[in-house]
Amino acid sequence: HDVKTGAMVVLPDAEAVAQHMAKWLTAQALAKKDGPFVLALSGGSTPRRLYQILASAEYRDRFPWANTQFFFGDERFVPESDAASNYNMVETEMLAYVKVPPANVHPMPTSGEPVQAAAQYQAELEAVYGGKTLEPGRPLFDVVMLGLGDNGHTASLFPRQPVLEEKKLWVSTCVPDDAPHTRLTLTYPAIHSSRHVVFMLAGAGKHEAFARVRAGDPAEPASHITTEGELIWLMDKAAAGQ
Ligand code: 6PG
């Protein structure tokens, strides 16, 4: 357990990772008594199984849906009906099956100008936070879920992009030079304002990127993720290189 670079939890396979996360996330959400549980969901393929588990009989009636505010860590600037939309994935795997008040679900807006959509999303976060300035000791998120791309990107913080320099805005745009779609993404300062950041990784394909981030390679956007709370790496043996 290395406090600076984060606690590592290594489990046998992807299914065990998803099951562990479902259990841990539900416990965190149930423990939140002094306000809403504020969650930033990750997209990509890795968390799909987690969302299925949370919508299954075991969790559907136990997870505190009504006390949770669901935000997104990033989004492709495509309509919600597009197969590339993270919201679409979360909706079709989880939200469609559970009793969550519509007002608790915050898809990133994906129409009009991306810069304005980012500002609009920040305003939605400010409303839940109850302020426009992030205060140390009063985190914006209870949990930020993150994935890791081959090139070390996380959320939509892609290598070499100006968003990596963002110090003030909570939400920004990113136009990756090696991946399709303009993106909206939480910025480093927004992610930092969290009680927990959890990277979920599965499969041998993640190992090289993970090893570079773990070694602190500054070229990898994920190397610069920090939190005022606890950073957790939840992964299967293959991703950990075991
Ligand atoms: C997204 C995120 C991205 C993702 C990683 C890992 O795809 O929405 O932008 O950061 O978490 O690329 O993706 P996989 O889980 O599909 O490997």
Coordinates of C-alpha atoms and ligand atoms in Angstrom, one line a residue:
H1 CA 0.0 0.0 0.0
D2 CA 1.8 3.1 -1.3
V3 CA -0.1 6.2 -0.3
K4 CA 1.5 8.5 -2.8
T5 CA 0.9 6.4 -5.9
G6 CA -2.2 4.8 -4.6
A7 CA -3.4 1.5 -3.1
M8 CA -3.3 -1.5 -5.5
V9 CA -6.0 -4.1 -5.4
V10 CA -5.2 -7.0 -7.7
L11 CA -7.9 -9.7 -8.4
P12 CA -7.9 -12.8 -10.5
D13 CA -9.9 -11.6 -13.5
A14 CA -12.1 -9.0 -15.0
E15 CA -15.2 -10.5 -13.5
A16 CA -13.7 -10.3 -10.0
V17 CA -12.8 -6.7 -10.6
A18 CA -16.3 -5.8 -11.6
Q19 CA -17.8 -7.7 -8.6
H20 CA -15.4 -6.0 -6.2
M21 CA -16.2 -2.6 -7.6
A22 CA -19.9 -3.2 -7.3
K23 CA -19.6 -4.1 -3.7
W24 CA -17.2 -1.4 -2.8
L25 CA -19.1 1.4 -4.6
T26 CA -22.4 0.3 -3.0
A27 CA -20.8 0.4 0.5
Q28 CA -19.4 3.8 -0.2
A29 CA -22.7 5.1 -1.4
L30 CA -24.6 3.6 1.5
A31 CA -22.1 5.2 3.9
K32 CA -22.8 8.7 2.6
K33 CA -25.3 10.1 5.1
D34 CA -24.6 13.8 5.1
G35 CA -25.7 14.7 1.6
P36 CA -25.9 13.1 -1.9
F37 CA -23.3 10.6 -3.0
V38 CA -21.7 12.3 -6.0
L39 CA -20.2 9.9 -8.5
A40 CA -18.4 10.4 -11.8
L41 CA -18.9 7.4 -14.0
S42 CA -16.3 6.2 -16.5
G43 CA -17.0 5.1 -20.1
G44 CA -15.1 2.8 -22.4
S45 CA -15.7 -1.0 -22.3
T46 CA -14.1 -1.9 -18.9
P47 CA -17.0 -0.7 -16.6
R48 CA -19.8 -2.2 -18.7
R49 CA -19.9 -5.4 -16.6
L50 CA -19.9 -3.3 -13.4
Y51 CA -23.0 -1.4 -14.6
Q52 CA -24.7 -4.8 -15.5
I53 CA -24.0 -6.0 -12.0
L54 CA -25.4 -2.9 -10.3
A55 CA -28.6 -3.3 -12.3
S56 CA -28.9 -7.0 -11.4
A57 CA -31.2 -8.4 -8.7
E58 CA -28.4 -8.4 -6.1
Y59 CA -27.8 -4.6 -6.2
R60 CA -30.9 -3.1 -7.9
D61 CA -32.8 -2.7 -4.6
R62 CA -29.8 -2.1 -2.4
F63 CA -27.9 0.6 -4.1
P64 CA -29.1 4.1 -2.9
W65 CA -30.1 5.4 -6.4
A66 CA -32.2 8.2 -5.1
N67 CA -29.3 9.6 -3.0
T68 CA -26.7 9.4 -5.8
Q69 CA -25.9 12.1 -8.3
F70 CA -24.6 10.5 -11.5
F71 CA -22.1 12.5 -13.4
F72 CA -19.8 11.5 -16.2
G73 CA -16.0 11.7 -16.3
D74 CA -15.9 12.3 -20.1
E75 CA -18.0 12.0 -23.2
R76 CA -17.7 11.9 -26.9
F77 CA -19.4 14.8 -28.5
V78 CA -22.1 12.7 -30.3
P79 CA -25.8 12.4 -29.8
E80 CA -27.0 10.4 -26.8
S81 CA -28.4 7.8 -29.2
D82 CA -24.9 7.2 -30.7
A83 CA -23.2 3.8 -29.9
A84 CA -20.0 5.8 -29.1
S85 CA -21.8 7.7 -26.3
N86 CA -20.8 6.8 -22.7
Y87 CA -24.2 8.0 -21.5
N88 CA -25.8 5.6 -24.0
M89 CA -23.8 2.7 -22.6
V90 CA -24.6 3.5 -18.9
E91 CA -28.3 4.1 -19.8
T92 CA -28.7 0.8 -21.7
E93 CA -26.6 -1.3 -19.2
M94 CA -27.8 0.2 -15.9
L95 CA -30.0 3.3 -15.6
A96 CA -32.8 1.9 -17.7
Y97 CA -33.4 -0.9 -15.1
V98 CA -33.2 1.0 -11.8
K99 CA -35.3 3.5 -9.8
V100 CA -33.1 6.6 -10.2
P101 CA -34.8 10.0 -10.3
P102 CA -34.2 11.5 -13.7
A103 CA -32.9 14.7 -12.0
N104 CA -30.0 12.7 -10.5
V105 CA -28.6 11.7 -13.9
H106 CA -26.3 14.2 -15.5
P107 CA -25.2 13.3 -19.0
M108 CA -22.7 15.7 -20.6
P109 CA -24.5 17.9 -23.1
T110 CA -23.5 17.1 -26.6
S111 CA -25.2 19.7 -28.8
G112 CA -24.3 23.2 -29.9
E113 CA -20.7 24.4 -29.3
P114 CA -18.5 22.0 -27.3
V115 CA -17.0 24.9 -25.2
Q116 CA -20.4 26.1 -24.2
A117 CA -21.5 22.5 -23.4
A118 CA -18.5 22.2 -21.1
A119 CA -19.5 25.4 -19.4
Q120 CA -23.0 24.2 -19.0
Y121 CA -21.8 20.9 -17.4
Q122 CA -19.6 22.9 -15.0
A123 CA -22.7 24.9 -14.0
E124 CA -24.5 21.6 -13.3
L125 CA -21.6 20.5 -11.1
E126 CA -21.5 23.8 -9.3
A127 CA -25.2 23.5 -8.5
V128 CA -24.7 20.1 -6.8
Y129 CA -21.5 21.3 -5.1
G130 CA -23.1 24.5 -3.9
G131 CA -20.4 26.8 -5.0
K132 CA -18.1 27.9 -7.9
T133 CA -14.8 27.5 -6.1
L134 CA -13.4 24.1 -5.1
E135 CA -12.5 24.2 -1.5
P136 CA -9.8 21.8 -0.2
G137 CA -11.4 19.5 2.4
R138 CA -14.8 19.8 0.7
P139 CA -14.5 17.5 -2.3
L140 CA -16.7 17.8 -5.4
F141 CA -16.9 14.1 -5.9
D142 CA -17.2 11.1 -3.5
V143 CA -15.9 8.8 -6.2
V144 CA -14.4 9.4 -9.6
M145 CA -14.1 6.3 -11.7
L146 CA -11.4 6.2 -14.4
G147 CA -10.1 3.9 -17.1
L148 CA -6.8 3.9 -18.8
G149 CA -6.1 4.0 -22.5
D150 CA -3.2 2.4 -24.3
N151 CA -1.5 5.8 -24.7
G152 CA -2.0 6.7 -21.0
H153 CA -5.1 8.8 -21.5
T154 CA -7.7 8.8 -18.8
A155 CA -11.2 10.3 -18.9
S156 CA -10.6 12.3 -22.1
L157 CA -7.3 13.7 -21.0
F158 CA -5.3 12.9 -24.0
P159 CA -1.5 13.2 -24.5
R160 CA -0.2 16.6 -25.7
Q161 CA -3.6 18.3 -25.5
P162 CA -4.1 21.8 -24.0
V163 CA -6.7 20.4 -21.5
L164 CA -3.7 18.9 -19.6
E165 CA -2.7 22.5 -18.7
E166 CA -6.1 23.4 -17.4
K167 CA -5.8 24.7 -13.8
K168 CA -9.2 26.4 -13.3
L169 CA -12.1 25.0 -15.3
W170 CA -13.7 21.8 -14.0
V171 CA -14.9 20.7 -17.4
S172 CA -13.2 21.2 -20.8
T173 CA -13.0 20.1 -24.3
C174 CA -10.4 17.9 -25.9
V175 CA -9.7 17.1 -29.5
P176 CA -7.5 14.0 -29.5
D177 CA -5.1 13.7 -32.5
D178 CA -5.3 9.9 -32.5
A179 CA -8.8 9.1 -31.5
P180 CA -12.2 9.9 -33.1
H181 CA -14.7 12.6 -31.8
T182 CA -14.3 15.8 -30.0
R183 CA -14.6 15.1 -26.2
L184 CA -15.8 16.8 -23.1
T185 CA -13.8 15.8 -20.0
L186 CA -13.4 16.5 -16.3
T187 CA -10.1 18.3 -15.8
Y188 CA -7.3 17.5 -13.4
P189 CA -8.5 20.1 -10.8
A190 CA -12.0 18.7 -10.8
I191 CA -10.8 15.1 -10.5
H192 CA -8.5 16.2 -7.7
S193 CA -11.4 17.4 -5.7
S194 CA -12.6 13.9 -4.7
R195 CA -12.7 11.5 -1.7
H196 CA -11.7 8.6 -3.9
V197 CA -10.4 8.1 -7.4
V198 CA -10.6 4.6 -8.7
F199 CA -8.9 3.3 -11.8
M200 CA -10.4 0.1 -13.1
L201 CA -8.2 -2.0 -15.4
A202 CA -8.6 -5.4 -16.9
G203 CA -6.6 -7.4 -19.4
A204 CA -3.0 -7.8 -20.4
G205 CA -3.5 -5.0 -23.0
K206 CA -3.5 -2.5 -20.1
H207 CA -0.3 -3.7 -18.5
E208 CA 2.2 -1.6 -20.5
A209 CA 0.3 1.7 -20.0
F210 CA -0.2 0.8 -16.3
A211 CA 3.5 0.1 -15.8
R212 CA 4.5 3.5 -17.4
V213 CA 2.0 5.4 -15.2
R214 CA 3.1 3.5 -12.1
A215 CA 6.7 4.5 -12.9
G216 CA 5.5 8.1 -13.1
D217 CA 6.2 8.6 -16.8
P218 CA 5.3 12.3 -17.2
A219 CA 4.1 11.8 -20.9
E220 CA 1.2 9.7 -19.7
P221 CA -1.8 11.9 -18.8
A222 CA -2.8 9.4 -16.1
S223 CA 0.5 9.9 -14.3
H224 CA -0.8 13.4 -13.3
I225 CA -4.0 12.3 -11.7
T226 CA -4.1 13.3 -8.1
T227 CA -6.8 13.3 -5.4
E228 CA -7.1 15.0 -2.1
G229 CA -8.5 11.7 -0.9
E230 CA -7.6 8.2 -1.7
L231 CA -6.3 6.8 -5.1
I232 CA -7.1 3.2 -5.8
W233 CA -5.9 1.0 -8.6
L234 CA -8.3 -1.9 -9.0
M235 CA -7.2 -4.4 -11.6
D236 CA -6.9 -8.0 -12.6
K237 CA -3.7 -10.0 -12.6
A238 CA -3.2 -9.6 -16.3
A239 CA -3.3 -5.8 -16.1
A240 CA -0.9 -5.9 -13.1
G241 CA 1.5 -8.1 -15.2
Q242 CA 1.2 -11.1 -12.9
Ligands
6PG1 C1 -13.8 6.5 -22.6 C2 -12.7 7.1 -21.8 C3 -11.4 6.4 -21.6 C4 -11.5 5.0 -21.3 C5 -10.2 4.3 -21.6 C6 -10.2 2.8 -21.4 O1 -13.5 5.7 -23.4 O2 -14.9 7.0 -22.4 O3 -12.4 8.2 -22.6 O4 -10.6 7.1 -20.7 O5 -11.8 4.8 -19.9 O6 -9.9 4.6 -23.0 O7 -11.2 2.3 -22.2 P1 -11.6 0.8 -22.2 O8 -12.2 0.5 -20.9 O9 -12.5 0.6 -23.4 O10 -10.3 0.0 -22.4

